[in-house]
Amino acid sequence: MARNYKGEYKKYHSKPKQKANRNSRNKARRKMVNSGRIKKTDARDIHHKDGNPRNNSLKNLRARPKSANRSRKK
């Protein structure tokens, strides 16, 4: 069955809490670029060590390869 992206956005991604989380994740990436820890073109994700996307302290952030950051941990 094909995904309904429009429906997913309407039900989940457009909610205020999820918008705030996305905004915070974007801020974390900008913070890492501005601090010189990564370059804008790096193909790495920013990992929040405690899993909270709103905790953007530099101690909580690290750059990880996309494959490691997006893999499922068991």
mmCIF file of N, CA and C in Angstrom:
data_model
loop_
_atom_site.group_PDB
_atom_site.id
_atom_site.type_symbol
_atom_site.label_atom_id
_atom_site.label_comp_id
_atom_site.label_asym_id
_atom_site.label_seq_id
_atom_site.Cartn_x
_atom_site.Cartn_y
_atom_site.Cartn_z
ATOM 1 N N MET A 1 0.840 -1.175 0.000
ATOM 2 C CA MET A 1 0.000 0.000 0.000
ATOM 3 C C MET A 1 0.892 1.247 0.000
ATOM 4 N N ALA A 2 0.558 2.209 -0.815
ATOM 5 C CA ALA A 2 1.330 3.440 -0.920
ATOM 6 C C ALA A 2 1.088 4.329 0.303
ATOM 7 N N ARG A 3 2.131 5.057 0.681
ATOM 8 C CA ARG A 3 2.004 5.959 1.827
ATOM 9 C C ARG A 3 1.217 7.203 1.433
ATOM 10 N N ASN A 4 0.466 7.707 2.370
ATOM 11 C CA ASN A 4 -0.290 8.933 2.186
ATOM 12 C C ASN A 4 0.450 10.051 2.916
ATOM 13 N N TYR A 5 1.398 10.672 2.220
ATOM 14 C CA TYR A 5 2.237 11.683 2.849
ATOM 15 C C TYR A 5 1.431 12.892 3.307
ATOM 16 N N LYS A 6 0.461 13.279 2.526
ATOM 17 C CA LYS A 6 -0.373 14.420 2.890
ATOM 18 C C LYS A 6 -1.139 14.129 4.183
ATOM 19 N N GLY A 7 -1.648 12.919 4.286
ATOM 20 C CA GLY A 7 -2.361 12.513 5.492
ATOM 21 C C GLY A 7 -1.456 12.445 6.704
ATOM 22 N N GLU A 8 -0.227 11.938 6.502
ATOM 23 C CA GLU A 8 0.735 11.874 7.597
ATOM 24 C C GLU A 8 1.054 13.270 8.111
ATOM 25 N N TYR A 9 1.250 14.208 7.199
ATOM 26 C CA TYR A 9 1.550 15.568 7.624
ATOM 27 C C TYR A 9 0.378 16.141 8.408
ATOM 28 N N LYS A 10 -0.809 15.925 7.906
ATOM 29 C CA LYS A 10 -1.999 16.480 8.544
ATOM 30 C C LYS A 10 -2.207 15.920 9.954
ATOM 31 N N LYS A 11 -1.951 14.620 10.123
ATOM 32 C CA LYS A 11 -2.204 13.967 11.408
ATOM 33 C C LYS A 11 -1.056 14.101 12.396
ATOM 34 N N TYR A 12 0.182 14.211 11.920
ATOM 35 C CA TYR A 12 1.317 14.142 12.836
ATOM 36 C C TYR A 12 2.263 15.331 12.715
ATOM 37 N N HIS A 13 2.807 15.557 11.542
ATOM 38 C CA HIS A 13 3.869 16.538 11.369
ATOM 39 C C HIS A 13 3.412 17.986 11.515
ATOM 40 N N SER A 14 2.139 18.241 11.396
ATOM 41 C CA SER A 14 1.656 19.618 11.494
ATOM 42 C C SER A 14 1.279 20.014 12.928
ATOM 43 N N LYS A 15 1.392 19.087 13.856
ATOM 44 C CA LYS A 15 1.047 19.383 15.251
ATOM 45 C C LYS A 15 2.091 20.324 15.864
ATOM 46 N N PRO A 16 1.678 21.222 16.744
ATOM 47 C CA PRO A 16 2.602 22.196 17.338
ATOM 48 C C PRO A 16 3.808 21.556 18.028
ATOM 49 N N LYS A 17 3.608 20.448 18.722
ATOM 50 C CA LYS A 17 4.719 19.794 19.409
ATOM 51 C C LYS A 17 5.748 19.277 18.398
ATOM 52 N N GLN A 18 5.292 18.689 17.310
ATOM 53 C CA GLN A 18 6.210 18.148 16.312
ATOM 54 C C GLN A 18 6.914 19.263 15.543
ATOM 55 N N LYS A 19 6.217 20.372 15.335
ATOM 56 C CA LYS A 19 6.860 21.529 14.697
ATOM 57 C C LYS A 19 7.969 22.066 15.586
ATOM 58 N N ALA A 20 7.731 22.113 16.895
ATOM 59 C CA ALA A 20 8.744 22.596 17.834
ATOM 60 C C ALA A 20 9.937 21.651 17.868
ATOM 61 N N ASN A 21 9.682 20.339 17.821
ATOM 62 C CA ASN A 21 10.784 19.370 17.800
ATOM 63 C C ASN A 21 11.620 19.529 16.533
ATOM 64 N N ARG A 22 10.968 19.675 15.386
ATOM 65 C CA ARG A 22 11.684 19.849 14.118
ATOM 66 C C ARG A 22 12.501 21.139 14.136
ATOM 67 N N ASN A 23 11.916 22.196 14.655
ATOM 68 C CA ASN A 23 12.609 23.477 14.769
ATOM 69 C C ASN A 23 13.862 23.339 15.637
ATOM 70 N N SER A 24 13.743 22.620 16.725
ATOM 71 C CA SER A 24 14.863 22.430 17.632
ATOM 72 C C SER A 24 15.964 21.585 16.988
ATOM 73 N N ARG A 25 15.587 20.556 16.226
ATOM 74 C CA ARG A 25 16.586 19.745 15.528
ATOM 75 C C ARG A 25 17.331 20.582 14.493
ATOM 76 N N ASN A 26 16.623 21.461 13.795
ATOM 77 C CA ASN A 26 17.276 22.349 12.827
ATOM 78 C C ASN A 26 18.227 23.313 13.539
ATOM 79 N N LYS A 27 17.825 23.821 14.696
ATOM 80 C CA LYS A 27 18.681 24.715 15.476
ATOM 81 C C LYS A 27 19.942 23.990 15.930
ATOM 82 N N ALA A 28 19.805 22.719 16.285
ATOM 83 C CA ALA A 28 20.960 21.945 16.730
ATOM 84 C C ALA A 28 21.980 21.822 15.606
ATOM 85 N N ARG A 29 21.517 21.575 14.392
ATOM 86 C CA ARG A 29 22.438 21.466 13.263
ATOM 87 C C ARG A 29 23.142 22.795 13.012
ATOM 88 N N ARG A 30 22.378 23.901 13.030
ATOM 89 C CA ARG A 30 22.989 25.219 12.837
ATOM 90 C C ARG A 30 24.016 25.511 13.935
ATOM 91 N N LYS A 31 23.715 25.113 15.158
ATOM 92 C CA LYS A 31 24.630 25.336 16.270
ATOM 93 C C LYS A 31 25.941 24.589 16.052
ATOM 94 N N MET A 32 25.861 23.360 15.564
ATOM 95 C CA MET A 32 27.065 22.571 15.304
ATOM 96 C C MET A 32 27.884 23.162 14.159
ATOM 97 N N VAL A 33 27.213 23.682 13.140
ATOM 98 C CA VAL A 33 27.915 24.314 12.018
ATOM 99 C C VAL A 33 28.597 25.589 12.498
ATOM 100 N N ASN A 34 27.894 26.406 13.255
ATOM 101 C CA ASN A 34 28.453 27.669 13.727
ATOM 102 C C ASN A 34 29.594 27.471 14.715
ATOM 103 N N SER A 35 29.570 26.380 15.472
ATOM 104 C CA SER A 35 30.646 26.122 16.421
ATOM 105 C C SER A 35 31.864 25.501 15.734
ATOM 106 N N GLY A 36 31.732 25.117 14.478
ATOM 107 C CA GLY A 36 32.841 24.552 13.727
ATOM 108 C C GLY A 36 33.018 23.060 13.901
ATOM 109 N N ARG A 37 32.103 22.399 14.563
ATOM 110 C CA ARG A 37 32.218 20.952 14.765
ATOM 111 C C ARG A 37 31.943 20.172 13.495
ATOM 112 N N ILE A 38 31.086 20.693 12.627
ATOM 113 C CA ILE A 38 30.819 20.075 11.330
ATOM 114 C C ILE A 38 30.772 21.164 10.274
ATOM 115 N N LYS A 39 30.852 20.744 9.017
ATOM 116 C CA LYS A 39 30.686 21.674 7.912
ATOM 117 C C LYS A 39 29.257 21.570 7.406
ATOM 118 N N LYS A 40 28.817 22.590 6.722
ATOM 119 C CA LYS A 40 27.449 22.620 6.220
ATOM 120 C C LYS A 40 27.176 21.453 5.272
ATOM 121 N N THR A 41 28.198 21.036 4.537
ATOM 122 C CA THR A 41 28.010 19.987 3.532
ATOM 123 C C THR A 41 28.319 18.592 4.054
ATOM 124 N N ASP A 42 28.641 18.445 5.343
ATOM 125 C CA ASP A 42 28.915 17.115 5.891
ATOM 126 C C ASP A 42 27.685 16.229 5.768
ATOM 127 N N ALA A 43 27.928 14.988 5.421
ATOM 128 C CA ALA A 43 26.824 14.027 5.272
ATOM 129 C C ALA A 43 26.617 13.285 6.582
ATOM 130 N N ARG A 44 26.616 14.017 7.685
ATOM 131 C CA ARG A 44 26.418 13.420 8.997
ATOM 132 C C ARG A 44 25.184 14.024 9.654
ATOM 133 N N ASP A 45 24.576 13.245 10.518
ATOM 134 C CA ASP A 45 23.422 13.706 11.292
ATOM 135 C C ASP A 45 23.889 14.193 12.649
ATOM 136 N N ILE A 46 23.060 15.027 13.259
ATOM 137 C CA ILE A 46 23.327 15.480 14.623
ATOM 138 C C ILE A 46 22.532 14.579 15.563
ATOM 139 N N HIS A 47 23.247 13.964 16.471
ATOM 140 C CA HIS A 47 22.646 13.018 17.411
ATOM 141 C C HIS A 47 22.471 13.696 18.766
ATOM 142 N N HIS A 48 21.267 13.586 19.335
ATOM 143 C CA HIS A 48 21.007 14.056 20.694
ATOM 144 C C HIS A 48 21.233 12.864 21.618
ATOM 145 N N LYS A 49 22.244 12.934 22.462
ATOM 146 C CA LYS A 49 22.625 11.800 23.296
ATOM 147 C C LYS A 49 21.498 11.338 24.212
ATOM 148 N N ASP A 50 20.739 12.285 24.765
ATOM 149 C CA ASP A 50 19.668 11.902 25.689
ATOM 150 C C ASP A 50 18.339 11.632 24.977
ATOM 151 N N GLY A 51 18.299 11.772 23.657
ATOM 152 C CA GLY A 51 17.086 11.483 22.897
ATOM 153 C C GLY A 51 16.072 12.604 22.897
ATOM 154 N N ASN A 52 16.359 13.701 23.571
ATOM 155 C CA ASN A 52 15.431 14.823 23.644
ATOM 156 C C ASN A 52 15.816 15.849 22.579
ATOM 157 N N PRO A 53 14.992 16.028 21.530
ATOM 158 C CA PRO A 53 15.357 16.953 20.459
ATOM 159 C C PRO A 53 15.375 18.414 20.888
ATOM 160 N N ARG A 54 14.846 18.719 22.055
ATOM 161 C CA ARG A 54 14.826 20.112 22.515
ATOM 162 C C ARG A 54 16.000 20.467 23.415
ATOM 163 N N ASN A 55 16.824 19.489 23.769
ATOM 164 C CA ASN A 55 18.001 19.734 24.594
ATOM 165 C C ASN A 55 19.192 19.940 23.660
ATOM 166 N N ASN A 56 19.513 21.197 23.357
ATOM 167 C CA ASN A 56 20.551 21.506 22.395
ATOM 168 C C ASN A 56 21.844 21.995 23.034
ATOM 169 N N SER A 57 22.138 21.552 24.239
ATOM 170 C CA SER A 57 23.422 21.921 24.824
ATOM 171 C C SER A 57 24.519 21.179 24.060
ATOM 172 N N LEU A 58 25.679 21.814 23.914
ATOM 173 C CA LEU A 58 26.757 21.198 23.138
ATOM 174 C C LEU A 58 27.205 19.867 23.747
ATOM 175 N N LYS A 59 27.053 19.699 25.055
ATOM 176 C CA LYS A 59 27.412 18.425 25.685
ATOM 177 C C LYS A 59 26.471 17.303 25.254
ATOM 178 N N ASN A 60 25.272 17.648 24.825
ATOM 179 C CA ASN A 60 24.284 16.652 24.443
ATOM 180 C C ASN A 60 24.318 16.342 22.949
ATOM 181 N N LEU A 61 25.070 17.090 22.171
ATOM 182 C CA LEU A 61 25.072 16.919 20.723
ATOM 183 C C LEU A 61 26.366 16.285 20.242
ATOM 184 N N ARG A 62 26.250 15.444 19.221
ATOM 185 C CA ARG A 62 27.425 14.931 18.528
ATOM 186 C C ARG A 62 27.046 14.597 17.095
ATOM 187 N N ALA A 63 28.036 14.649 16.222
ATOM 188 C CA ALA A 63 27.818 14.331 14.812
ATOM 189 C C ALA A 63 28.088 12.848 14.614
ATOM 190 N N ARG A 64 27.163 12.185 13.921
ATOM 191 C CA ARG A 64 27.303 10.757 13.647
ATOM 192 C C ARG A 64 27.006 10.507 12.183
ATOM 193 N N PRO A 65 27.561 9.446 11.622
ATOM 194 C CA PRO A 65 27.205 9.095 10.246
ATOM 195 C C PRO A 65 25.704 8.791 10.157
ATOM 196 N N LYS A 66 25.111 9.092 9.023
ATOM 197 C CA LYS A 66 23.672 8.869 8.870
ATOM 198 C C LYS A 66 23.295 7.421 9.124
ATOM 199 N N SER A 67 24.126 6.491 8.650
ATOM 200 C CA SER A 67 23.803 5.081 8.815
ATOM 201 C C SER A 67 23.738 4.682 10.286
ATOM 202 N N ALA A 68 24.618 5.237 11.110
ATOM 203 C CA ALA A 68 24.625 4.922 12.530
ATOM 204 C C ALA A 68 23.485 5.620 13.265
ATOM 205 N N ASN A 69 23.212 6.855 12.915
ATOM 206 C CA ASN A 69 22.196 7.625 13.626
ATOM 207 C C ASN A 69 20.778 7.147 13.298
ATOM 208 N N ARG A 70 20.565 6.658 12.091
ATOM 209 C CA ARG A 70 19.221 6.261 11.686
ATOM 210 C C ARG A 70 18.971 4.780 11.839
ATOM 211 N N SER A 71 19.975 4.021 12.280
ATOM 212 C CA SER A 71 19.781 2.584 12.443
ATOM 213 C C SER A 71 18.962 2.331 13.705
ATOM 214 N N ARG A 72 18.345 1.222 13.714
ATOM 215 C CA ARG A 72 17.535 0.854 14.865
ATOM 216 C C ARG A 72 18.415 0.190 15.914
ATOM 217 N N LYS A 73 18.342 0.680 17.111
ATOM 218 C CA LYS A 73 19.145 0.112 18.186
ATOM 219 C C LYS A 73 18.345 -0.938 18.926
ATOM 220 N N LYS A 74 18.953 -2.084 19.139
ATOM 221 C CA LYS A 74 18.237 -3.186 19.807
ATOM 222 C C LYS A 74 18.820 -3.463 21.161
#
